[in-house]
Each structure stands twice: as C-alpha cells, then as structure tokens.
PDB file of C-alpha atoms in Angstrom:
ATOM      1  CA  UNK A   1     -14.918 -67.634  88.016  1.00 44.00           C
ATOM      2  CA  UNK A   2     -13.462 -66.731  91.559  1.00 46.00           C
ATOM      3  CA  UNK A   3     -14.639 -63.548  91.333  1.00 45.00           C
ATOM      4  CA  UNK A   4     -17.815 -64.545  90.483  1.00 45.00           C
ATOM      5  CA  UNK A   5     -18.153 -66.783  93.577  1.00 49.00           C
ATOM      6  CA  UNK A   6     -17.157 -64.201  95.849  1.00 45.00           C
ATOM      7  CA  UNK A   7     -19.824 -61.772  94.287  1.00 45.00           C
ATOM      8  CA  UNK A   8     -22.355 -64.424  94.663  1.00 45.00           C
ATOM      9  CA  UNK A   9     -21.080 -65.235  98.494  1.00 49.00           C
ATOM     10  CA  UNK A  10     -21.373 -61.083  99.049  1.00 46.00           C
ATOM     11  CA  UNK A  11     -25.239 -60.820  97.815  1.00 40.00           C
ATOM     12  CA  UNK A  12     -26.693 -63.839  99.785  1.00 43.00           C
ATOM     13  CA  UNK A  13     -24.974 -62.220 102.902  1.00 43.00           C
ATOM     14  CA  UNK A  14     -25.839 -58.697 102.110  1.00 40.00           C
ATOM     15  CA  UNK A  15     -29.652 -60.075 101.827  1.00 37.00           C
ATOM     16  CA  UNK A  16     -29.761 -61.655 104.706  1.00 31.00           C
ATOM     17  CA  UNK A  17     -28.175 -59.012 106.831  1.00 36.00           C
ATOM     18  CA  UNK A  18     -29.809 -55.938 105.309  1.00 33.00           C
ATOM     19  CA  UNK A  19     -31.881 -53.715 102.881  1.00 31.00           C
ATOM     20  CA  UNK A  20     -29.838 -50.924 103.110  1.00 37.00           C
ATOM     21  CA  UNK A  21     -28.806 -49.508  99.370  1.00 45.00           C
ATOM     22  CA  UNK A  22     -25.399 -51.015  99.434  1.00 48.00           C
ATOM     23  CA  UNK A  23     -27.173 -54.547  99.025  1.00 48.00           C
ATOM     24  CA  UNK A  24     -29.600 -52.763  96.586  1.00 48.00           C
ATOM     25  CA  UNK A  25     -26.352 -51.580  94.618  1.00 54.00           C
ATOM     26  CA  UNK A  26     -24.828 -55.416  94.468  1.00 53.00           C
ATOM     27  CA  UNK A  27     -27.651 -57.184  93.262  1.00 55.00           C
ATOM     28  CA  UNK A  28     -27.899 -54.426  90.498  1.00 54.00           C
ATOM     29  CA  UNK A  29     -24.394 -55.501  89.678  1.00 56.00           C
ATOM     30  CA  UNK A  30     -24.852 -59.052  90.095  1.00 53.00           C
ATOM     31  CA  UNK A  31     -28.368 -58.681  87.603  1.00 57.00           C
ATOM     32  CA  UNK A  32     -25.883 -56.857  85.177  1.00 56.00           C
ATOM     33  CA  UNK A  33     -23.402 -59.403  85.220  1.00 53.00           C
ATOM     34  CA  UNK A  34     -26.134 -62.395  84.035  1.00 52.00           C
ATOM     35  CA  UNK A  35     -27.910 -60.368  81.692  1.00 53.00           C
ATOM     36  CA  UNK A  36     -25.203 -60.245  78.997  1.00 55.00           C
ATOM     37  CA  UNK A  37     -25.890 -63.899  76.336  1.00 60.00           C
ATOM     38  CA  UNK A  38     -22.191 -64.448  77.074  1.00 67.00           C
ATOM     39  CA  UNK A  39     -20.901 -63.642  80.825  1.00 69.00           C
ATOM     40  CA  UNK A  40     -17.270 -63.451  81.172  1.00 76.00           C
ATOM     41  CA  UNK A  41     -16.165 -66.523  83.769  1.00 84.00           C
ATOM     42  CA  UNK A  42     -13.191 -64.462  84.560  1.00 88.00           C
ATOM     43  CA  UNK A  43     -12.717 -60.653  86.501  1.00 91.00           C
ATOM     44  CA  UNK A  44     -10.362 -58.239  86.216  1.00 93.00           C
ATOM     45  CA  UNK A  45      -9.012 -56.225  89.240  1.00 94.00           C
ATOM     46  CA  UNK A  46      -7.014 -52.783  88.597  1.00 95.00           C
ATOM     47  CA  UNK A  47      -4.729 -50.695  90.364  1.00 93.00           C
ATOM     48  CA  UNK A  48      -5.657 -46.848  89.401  1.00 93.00           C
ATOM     49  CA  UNK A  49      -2.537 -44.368  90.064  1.00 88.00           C
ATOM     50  CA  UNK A  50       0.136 -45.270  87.269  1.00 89.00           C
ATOM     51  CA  UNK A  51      -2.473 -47.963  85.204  1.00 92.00           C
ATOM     52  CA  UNK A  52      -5.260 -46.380  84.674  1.00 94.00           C
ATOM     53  CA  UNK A  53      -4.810 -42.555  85.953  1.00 93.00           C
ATOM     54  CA  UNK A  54      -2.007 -40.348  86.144  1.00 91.00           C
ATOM     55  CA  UNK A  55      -2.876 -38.264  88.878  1.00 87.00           C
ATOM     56  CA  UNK A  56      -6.508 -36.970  87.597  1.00 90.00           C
ATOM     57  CA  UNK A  57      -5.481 -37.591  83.673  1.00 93.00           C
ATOM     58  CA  UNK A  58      -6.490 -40.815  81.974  1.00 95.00           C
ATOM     59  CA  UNK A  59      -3.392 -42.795  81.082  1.00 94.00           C
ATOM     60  CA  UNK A  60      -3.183 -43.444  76.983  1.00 90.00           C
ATOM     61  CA  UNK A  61      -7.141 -45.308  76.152  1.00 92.00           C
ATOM     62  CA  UNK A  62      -7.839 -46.829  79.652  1.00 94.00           C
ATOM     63  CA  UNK A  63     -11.637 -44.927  78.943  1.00 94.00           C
ATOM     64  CA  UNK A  64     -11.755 -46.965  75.877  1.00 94.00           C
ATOM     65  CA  UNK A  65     -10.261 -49.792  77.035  1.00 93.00           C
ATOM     66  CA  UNK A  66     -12.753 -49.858  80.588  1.00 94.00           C
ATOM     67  CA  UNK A  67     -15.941 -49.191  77.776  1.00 93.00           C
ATOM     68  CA  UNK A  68     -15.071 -52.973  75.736  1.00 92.00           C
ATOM     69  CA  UNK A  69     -16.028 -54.331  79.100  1.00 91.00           C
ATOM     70  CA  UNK A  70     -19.584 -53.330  78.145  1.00 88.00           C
ATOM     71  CA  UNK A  71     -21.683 -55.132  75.001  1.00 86.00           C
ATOM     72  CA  UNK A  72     -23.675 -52.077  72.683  1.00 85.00           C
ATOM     73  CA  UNK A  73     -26.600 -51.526  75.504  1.00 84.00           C
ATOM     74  CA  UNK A  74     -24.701 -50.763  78.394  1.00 82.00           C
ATOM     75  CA  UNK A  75     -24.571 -54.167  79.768  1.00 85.00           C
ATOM     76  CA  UNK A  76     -21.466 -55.437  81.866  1.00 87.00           C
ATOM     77  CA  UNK A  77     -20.225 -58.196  80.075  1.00 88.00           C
ATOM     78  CA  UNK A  78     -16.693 -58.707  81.957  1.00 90.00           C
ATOM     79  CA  UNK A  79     -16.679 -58.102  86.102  1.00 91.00           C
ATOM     80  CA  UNK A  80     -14.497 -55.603  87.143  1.00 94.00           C
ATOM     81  CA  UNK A  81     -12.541 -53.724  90.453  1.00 95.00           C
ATOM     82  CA  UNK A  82     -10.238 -50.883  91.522  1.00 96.00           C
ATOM     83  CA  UNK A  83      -8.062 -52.218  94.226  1.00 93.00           C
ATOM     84  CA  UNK A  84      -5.979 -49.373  95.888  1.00 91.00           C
ATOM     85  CA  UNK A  85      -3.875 -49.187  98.797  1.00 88.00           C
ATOM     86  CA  UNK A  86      -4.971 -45.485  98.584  1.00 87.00           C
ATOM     87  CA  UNK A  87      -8.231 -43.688 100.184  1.00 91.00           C
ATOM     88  CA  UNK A  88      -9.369 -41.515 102.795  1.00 94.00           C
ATOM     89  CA  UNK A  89     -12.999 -40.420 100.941  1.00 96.00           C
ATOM     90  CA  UNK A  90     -15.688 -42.903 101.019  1.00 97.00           C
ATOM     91  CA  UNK A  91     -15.933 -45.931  98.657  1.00 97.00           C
ATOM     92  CA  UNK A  92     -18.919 -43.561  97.280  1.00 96.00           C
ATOM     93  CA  UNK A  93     -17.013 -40.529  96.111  1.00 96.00           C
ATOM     94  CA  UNK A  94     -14.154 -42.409  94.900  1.00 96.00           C
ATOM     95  CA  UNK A  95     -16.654 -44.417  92.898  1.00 96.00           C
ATOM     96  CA  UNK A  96     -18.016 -40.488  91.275  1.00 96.00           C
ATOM     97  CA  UNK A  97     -14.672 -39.653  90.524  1.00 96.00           C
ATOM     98  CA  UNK A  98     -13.226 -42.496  88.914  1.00 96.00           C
ATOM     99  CA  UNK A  99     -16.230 -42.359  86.931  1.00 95.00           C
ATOM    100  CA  UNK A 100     -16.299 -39.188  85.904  1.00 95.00           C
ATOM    101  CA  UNK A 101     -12.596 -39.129  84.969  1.00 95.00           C
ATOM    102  CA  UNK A 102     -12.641 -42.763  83.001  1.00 95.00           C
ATOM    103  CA  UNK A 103     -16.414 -42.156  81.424  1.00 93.00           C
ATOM    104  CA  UNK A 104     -17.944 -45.303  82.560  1.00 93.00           C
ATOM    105  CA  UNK A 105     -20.279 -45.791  85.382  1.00 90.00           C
ATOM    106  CA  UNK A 106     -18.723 -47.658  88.699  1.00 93.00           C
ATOM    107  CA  UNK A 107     -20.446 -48.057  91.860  1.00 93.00           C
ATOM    108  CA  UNK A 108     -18.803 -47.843  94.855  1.00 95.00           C
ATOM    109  CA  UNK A 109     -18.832 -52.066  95.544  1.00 93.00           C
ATOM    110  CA  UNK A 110     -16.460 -51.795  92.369  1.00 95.00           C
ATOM    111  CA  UNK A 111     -14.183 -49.790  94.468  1.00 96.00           C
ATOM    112  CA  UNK A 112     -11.757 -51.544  97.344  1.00 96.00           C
ATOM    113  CA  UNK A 113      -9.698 -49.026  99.042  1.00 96.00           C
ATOM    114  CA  UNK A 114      -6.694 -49.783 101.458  1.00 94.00           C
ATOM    115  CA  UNK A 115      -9.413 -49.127 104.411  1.00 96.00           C
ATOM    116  CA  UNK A 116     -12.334 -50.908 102.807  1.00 96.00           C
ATOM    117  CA  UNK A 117     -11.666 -53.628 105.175  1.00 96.00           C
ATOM    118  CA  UNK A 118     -12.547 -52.132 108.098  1.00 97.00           C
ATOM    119  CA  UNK A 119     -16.102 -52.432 107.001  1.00 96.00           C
ATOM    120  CA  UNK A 120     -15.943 -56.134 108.930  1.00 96.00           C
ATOM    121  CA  UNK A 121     -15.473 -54.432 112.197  1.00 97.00           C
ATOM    122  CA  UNK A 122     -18.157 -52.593 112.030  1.00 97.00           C
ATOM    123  CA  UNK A 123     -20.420 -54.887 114.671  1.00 96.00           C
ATOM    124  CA  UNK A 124     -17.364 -54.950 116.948  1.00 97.00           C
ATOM    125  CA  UNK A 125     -17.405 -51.041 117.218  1.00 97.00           C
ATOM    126  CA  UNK A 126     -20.451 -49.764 115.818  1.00 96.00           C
ATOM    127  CA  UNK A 127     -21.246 -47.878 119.314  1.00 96.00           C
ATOM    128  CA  UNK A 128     -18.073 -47.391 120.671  1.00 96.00           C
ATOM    129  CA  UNK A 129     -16.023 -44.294 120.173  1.00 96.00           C
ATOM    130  CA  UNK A 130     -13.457 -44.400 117.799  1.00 97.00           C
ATOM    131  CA  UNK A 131     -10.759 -42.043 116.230  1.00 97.00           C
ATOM    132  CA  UNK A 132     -10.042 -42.081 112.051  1.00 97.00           C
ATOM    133  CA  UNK A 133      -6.480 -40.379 111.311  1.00 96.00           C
ATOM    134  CA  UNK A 134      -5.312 -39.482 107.914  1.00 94.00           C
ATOM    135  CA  UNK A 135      -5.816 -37.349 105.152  1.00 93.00           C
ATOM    136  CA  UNK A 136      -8.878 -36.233 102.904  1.00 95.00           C
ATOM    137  CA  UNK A 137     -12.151 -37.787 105.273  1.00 96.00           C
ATOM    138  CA  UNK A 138     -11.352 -40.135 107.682  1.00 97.00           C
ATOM    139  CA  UNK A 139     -14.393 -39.838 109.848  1.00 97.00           C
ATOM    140  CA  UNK A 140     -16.513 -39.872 106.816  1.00 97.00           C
ATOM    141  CA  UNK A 141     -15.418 -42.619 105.526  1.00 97.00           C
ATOM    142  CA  UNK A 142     -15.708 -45.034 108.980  1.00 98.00           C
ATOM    143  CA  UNK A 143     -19.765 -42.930 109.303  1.00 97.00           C
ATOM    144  CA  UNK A 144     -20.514 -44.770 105.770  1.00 96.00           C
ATOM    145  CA  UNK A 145     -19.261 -48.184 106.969  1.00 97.00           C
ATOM    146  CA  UNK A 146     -22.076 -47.466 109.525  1.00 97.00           C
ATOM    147  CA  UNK A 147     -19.856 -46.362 112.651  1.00 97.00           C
ATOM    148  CA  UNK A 148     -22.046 -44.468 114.611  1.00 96.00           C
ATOM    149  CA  UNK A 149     -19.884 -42.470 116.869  1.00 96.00           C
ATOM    150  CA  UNK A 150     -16.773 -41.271 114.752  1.00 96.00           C
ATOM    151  CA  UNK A 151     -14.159 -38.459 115.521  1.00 96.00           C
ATOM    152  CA  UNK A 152     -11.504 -37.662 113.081  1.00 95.00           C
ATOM    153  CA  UNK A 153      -8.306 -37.198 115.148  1.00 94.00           C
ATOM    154  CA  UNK A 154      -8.535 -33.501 114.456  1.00 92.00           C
ATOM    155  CA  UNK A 155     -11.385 -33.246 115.797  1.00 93.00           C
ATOM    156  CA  UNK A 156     -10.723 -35.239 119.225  1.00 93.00           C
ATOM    157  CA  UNK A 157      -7.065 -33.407 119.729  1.00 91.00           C
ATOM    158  CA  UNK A 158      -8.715 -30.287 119.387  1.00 88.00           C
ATOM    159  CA  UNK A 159     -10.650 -30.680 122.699  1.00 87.00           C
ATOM    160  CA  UNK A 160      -7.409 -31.309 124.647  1.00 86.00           C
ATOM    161  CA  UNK A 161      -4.992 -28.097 125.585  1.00 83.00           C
ATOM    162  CA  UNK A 162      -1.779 -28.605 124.752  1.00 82.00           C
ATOM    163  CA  UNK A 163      -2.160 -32.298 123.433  1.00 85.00           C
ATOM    164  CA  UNK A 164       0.421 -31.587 120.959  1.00 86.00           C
ATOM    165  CA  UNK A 165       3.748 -30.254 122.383  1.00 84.00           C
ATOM    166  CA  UNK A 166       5.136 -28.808 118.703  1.00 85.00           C
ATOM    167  CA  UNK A 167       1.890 -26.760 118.444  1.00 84.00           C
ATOM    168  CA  UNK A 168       3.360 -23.585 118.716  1.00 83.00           C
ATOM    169  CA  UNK A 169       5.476 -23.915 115.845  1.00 85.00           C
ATOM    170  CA  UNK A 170       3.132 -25.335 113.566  1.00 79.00           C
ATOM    171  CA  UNK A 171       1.819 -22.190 111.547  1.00 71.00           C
ATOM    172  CA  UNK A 172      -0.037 -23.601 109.340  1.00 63.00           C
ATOM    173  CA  UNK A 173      -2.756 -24.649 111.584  1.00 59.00           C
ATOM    174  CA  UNK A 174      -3.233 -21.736 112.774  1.00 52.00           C
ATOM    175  CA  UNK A 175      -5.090 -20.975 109.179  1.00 48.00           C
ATOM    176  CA  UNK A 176      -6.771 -24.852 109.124  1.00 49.00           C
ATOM    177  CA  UNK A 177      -7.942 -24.194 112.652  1.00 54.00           C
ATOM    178  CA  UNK A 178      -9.719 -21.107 111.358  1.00 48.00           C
ATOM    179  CA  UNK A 179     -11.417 -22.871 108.599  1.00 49.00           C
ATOM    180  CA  UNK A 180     -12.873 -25.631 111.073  1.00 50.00           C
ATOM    181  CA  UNK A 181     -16.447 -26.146 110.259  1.00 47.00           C
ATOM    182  CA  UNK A 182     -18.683 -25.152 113.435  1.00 39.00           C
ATOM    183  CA  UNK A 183     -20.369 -28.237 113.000  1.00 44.00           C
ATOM    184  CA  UNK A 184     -17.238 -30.600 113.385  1.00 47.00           C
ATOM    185  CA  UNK A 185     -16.288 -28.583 116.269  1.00 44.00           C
ATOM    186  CA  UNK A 186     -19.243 -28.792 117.757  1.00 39.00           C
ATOM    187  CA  UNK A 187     -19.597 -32.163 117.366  1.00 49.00           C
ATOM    188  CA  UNK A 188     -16.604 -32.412 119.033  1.00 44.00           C
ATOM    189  CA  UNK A 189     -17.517 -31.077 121.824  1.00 44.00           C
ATOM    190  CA  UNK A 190     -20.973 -32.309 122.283  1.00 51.00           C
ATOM    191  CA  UNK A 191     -19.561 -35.600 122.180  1.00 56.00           C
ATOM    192  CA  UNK A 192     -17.348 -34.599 125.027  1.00 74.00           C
ATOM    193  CA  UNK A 193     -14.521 -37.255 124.514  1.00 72.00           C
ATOM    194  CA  UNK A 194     -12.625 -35.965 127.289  1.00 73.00           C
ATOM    195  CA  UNK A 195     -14.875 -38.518 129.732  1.00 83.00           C
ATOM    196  CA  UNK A 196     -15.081 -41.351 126.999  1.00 92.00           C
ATOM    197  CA  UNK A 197     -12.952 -44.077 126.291  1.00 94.00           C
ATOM    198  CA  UNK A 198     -11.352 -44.316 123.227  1.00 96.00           C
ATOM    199  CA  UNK A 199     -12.449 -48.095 121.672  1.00 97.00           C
ATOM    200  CA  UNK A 200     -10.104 -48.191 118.829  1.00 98.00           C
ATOM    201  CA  UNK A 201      -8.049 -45.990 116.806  1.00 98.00           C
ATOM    202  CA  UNK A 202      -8.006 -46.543 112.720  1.00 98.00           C
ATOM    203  CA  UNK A 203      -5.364 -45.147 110.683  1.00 96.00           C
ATOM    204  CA  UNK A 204      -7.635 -44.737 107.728  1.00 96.00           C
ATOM    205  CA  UNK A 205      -5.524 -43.263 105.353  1.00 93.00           C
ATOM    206  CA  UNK A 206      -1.330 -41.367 105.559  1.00 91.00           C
ATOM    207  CA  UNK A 207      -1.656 -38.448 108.146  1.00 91.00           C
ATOM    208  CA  UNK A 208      -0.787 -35.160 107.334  1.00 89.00           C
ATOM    209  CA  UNK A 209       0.211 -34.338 110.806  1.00 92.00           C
ATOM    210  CA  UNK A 210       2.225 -37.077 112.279  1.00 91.00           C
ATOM    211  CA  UNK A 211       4.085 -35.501 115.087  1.00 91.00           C
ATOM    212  CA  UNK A 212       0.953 -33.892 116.944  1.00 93.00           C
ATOM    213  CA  UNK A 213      -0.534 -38.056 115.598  1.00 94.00           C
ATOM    214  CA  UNK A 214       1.733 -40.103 116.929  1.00 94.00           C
ATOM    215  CA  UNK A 215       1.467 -37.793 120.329  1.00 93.00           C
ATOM    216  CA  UNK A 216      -2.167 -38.506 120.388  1.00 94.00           C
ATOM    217  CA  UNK A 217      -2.243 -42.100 119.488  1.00 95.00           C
ATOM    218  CA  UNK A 218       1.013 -42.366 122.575  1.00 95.00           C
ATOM    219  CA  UNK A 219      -1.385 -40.843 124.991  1.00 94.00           C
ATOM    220  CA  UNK A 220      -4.558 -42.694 123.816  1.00 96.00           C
ATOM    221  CA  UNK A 221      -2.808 -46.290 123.336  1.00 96.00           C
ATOM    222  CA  UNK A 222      -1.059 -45.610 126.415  1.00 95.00           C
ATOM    223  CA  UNK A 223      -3.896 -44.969 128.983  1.00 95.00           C
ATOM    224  CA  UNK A 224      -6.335 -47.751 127.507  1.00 95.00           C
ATOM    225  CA  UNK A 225      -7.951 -44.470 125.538  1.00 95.00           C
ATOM    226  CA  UNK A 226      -8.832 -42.349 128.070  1.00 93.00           C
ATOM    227  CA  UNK A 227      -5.680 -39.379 127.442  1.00 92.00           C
ATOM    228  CA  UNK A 228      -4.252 -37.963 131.255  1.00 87.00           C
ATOM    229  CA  UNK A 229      -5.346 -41.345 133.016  1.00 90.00           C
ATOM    230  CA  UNK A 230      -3.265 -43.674 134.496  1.00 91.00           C
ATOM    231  CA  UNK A 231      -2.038 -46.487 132.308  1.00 92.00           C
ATOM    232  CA  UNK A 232      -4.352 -49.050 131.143  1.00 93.00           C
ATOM    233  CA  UNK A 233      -5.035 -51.849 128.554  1.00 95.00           C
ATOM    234  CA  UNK A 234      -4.156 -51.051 125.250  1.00 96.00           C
ATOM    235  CA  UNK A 235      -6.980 -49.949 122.875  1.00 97.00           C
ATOM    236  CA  UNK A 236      -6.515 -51.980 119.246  1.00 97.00           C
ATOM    237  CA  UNK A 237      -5.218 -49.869 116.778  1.00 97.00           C
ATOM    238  CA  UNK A 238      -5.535 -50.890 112.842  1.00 96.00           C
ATOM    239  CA  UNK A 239      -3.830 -49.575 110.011  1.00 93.00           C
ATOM    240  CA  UNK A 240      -4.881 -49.799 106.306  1.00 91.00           C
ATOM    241  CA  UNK A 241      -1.983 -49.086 105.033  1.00 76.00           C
ATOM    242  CA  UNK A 242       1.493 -48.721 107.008  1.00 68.00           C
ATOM    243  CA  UNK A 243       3.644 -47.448 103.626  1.00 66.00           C
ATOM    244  CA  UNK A 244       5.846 -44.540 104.629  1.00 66.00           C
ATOM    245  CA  UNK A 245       7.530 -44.500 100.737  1.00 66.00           C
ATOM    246  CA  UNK A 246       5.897 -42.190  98.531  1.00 64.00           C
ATOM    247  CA  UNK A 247       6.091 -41.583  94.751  1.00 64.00           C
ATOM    248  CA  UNK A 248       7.815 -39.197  93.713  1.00 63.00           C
ATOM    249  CA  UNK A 249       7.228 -37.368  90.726  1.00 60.00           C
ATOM    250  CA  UNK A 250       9.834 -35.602  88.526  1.00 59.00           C
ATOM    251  CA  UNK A 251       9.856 -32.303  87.342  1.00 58.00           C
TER     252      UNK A 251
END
C-alpha cells in the first residue's frame, strides 16, 4: 500500500507541475495499476546486478518470474521497481535495456538509480553551470533531469592546459582524446567555462579517472568554482554513491 501512496503523491505533483512525457509516462502506469479486477496493495522493489542479472545474463527465471506480475492481457497487476546504487545512463536507457534483457516492458519511472535523486535539485540549478563526473553519461543523464547547462568533467578539464598534472603519463587518453566527438568539444568550448562559475559539481556515477578528478574537483571546490582564482566559497558537491568496494568476479 506504501508504494501505492507514493505513486499516487508522484502523479498529482507531476500534474500540477508539468505536461512533459515523464508525467504522461506515470499516469500510464498509475491507469495500469487500477485496471487489473484485483490490484496488488503491496510493491515489490529489486536490486538488478546479482538478483535479477548477472552482468547482461538473466539470473535462473527472473523473465518468468517479472512476467506473473502481469494478468493474460498485459495488464500490471503487482507494482514494481529497480532500485540500484548503480547508473551513469539515463533512467531512459536503463529502462530499454533492462527490458530488453528481462522481456517485459519497464519505463524509466520503474527505474531508481543511485543518481535519480538529483532530479529534486533540478530548480536549484537548472541554469547554473554544473559538472557530472563518472562513467558511461554523466552529462546526459543530469540534461534529462532537465539541467540546462551540463558539462561532463571531461569535457570542462579539457579546456584547461595542464589541469591534470599526471597527464603525461596517462596513455590511454591520448586514444579517448582522439575519439572526442566534435560536438562535445565544441560545446565545450562555446560554453567557455573558463569565465563561468562552477554552481555545483555531481558525482553522478564511479569515475574512471580519479587522479586528473579529484585534481579538478580540488581546484573547482577550492576557488568557489572558478579554477586559477583566488580562494572562495565552496561550491556544493553531491555524490550518488560514495562506494569505493567493487565486486569482484572470479575467474
């Protein structure tokens, strides 16, 4: 029932607020859930890596098991949630995957990621520039949450010479560099974040980098987000998920 109160809190506020398809997408869910002749007054919420995927392989009949939740047309009968500490692609894609992997259809409200909160501080920083660090699409992921001026962190270190003191040793960047789209790096650029202020940095996801991130995030944090300034006030910085320990799989 608790989930059912929370879905029901989400539409009214999603109506009142906006049109956009993400409200669209809810009330198709909510519709779905008080069609069935026998709603579930219960909700289930699922982790994904080691319960229901291994990696990209379904684990034993979670396909099957995911497909009971469903009466013979289709219908949801049962409400239902991936919660992950994981991410770093939108809510969206994630939603496509899973979906494609576990045979079912899920839309991306079904899907809570460790940076799916950051959606509530979207108001606070909608205009403001901020940095996404970590893996997979950082920047693309804050964009959908309707951010409005977004640079991933590769994207703002790259318009700052010698930013990252190990540089030289790093050889593999040499080829990532290379394989830069023109459009990120001109969106860089164009942007010219050199003369803006940094608002807030979001670690949306682990970073593949973290000795040239933690340099950038020093110099940003440090100079109230303006990098080569004097000192200044402190930028917020929020982290969806601070785990260092990673599983480790054996051979």
């Amino acid at each position: 029932m608790k989930i059912l109160q929370i879905l029901r809190r989400k539409l009214s506020s999603s109506q009142i607020r906006s049109t956009a398809t993400p409200s669209l997408s809810l009330a198709f869910f909510y519709r779905q859930l008080h069609s069935s002749s026998n709603p579930a007054s219960f909700g289930v919420a699922f982790d994904i890596d080691g319960v229901l995927l291994r990696g990209s392989n379904p684990i034993g009949g979670s396909p099957r098991a995911l497909k009971r939740f469903y009466d013979d047309s289709g219908t949801l009968k049962v409400p239902y949630v991936f919660l992950t500490n994981g991410g770093g692609v939108p809510e969206s894609k994630r939603a496509k995957e899973l979906g494609s992997l576990l045979d079912v259809n899920i839309l991306p409200l079904q899907v809570i990621q460790g940076h799916s909160p950051f959606k509530q501080l979207m108001r606070r920083f909608e205009n403001e520039l901020i940095v996404a660090v970590g893996k997979g699409e950082p920047a693309e992921v804050m964009s959908e949450y309707g951010f409005k001026n977004v640079l991933s962190i590769d994207e703002y270190a790259s318009c700052f010479d010698n930013i990252d003191p190990l540089a030289q040793y790093k050889k593999w960047t040499d080829k990532l560099d290379g394989n830069q789209s023109s459009k990120s790096k001109h969106t860089a650029l164009s942007n010219d974040p050199c003369s803006q202020r940094v608002a807030a940095v979001f670690v949306v996801s682990d970073s593949v980098d973290w000795s040239r991130d933690i340099q950038v995030l020093c110099d940003i944090l440090r100079t109230g987000g303006l990098p080569g300034k004097e000192i200044a006030h402190q930028p917020p910085l929020f982290f969806a998920n601070d785990d260092l320990a990673y599983q480790v799989f054996q051979c």
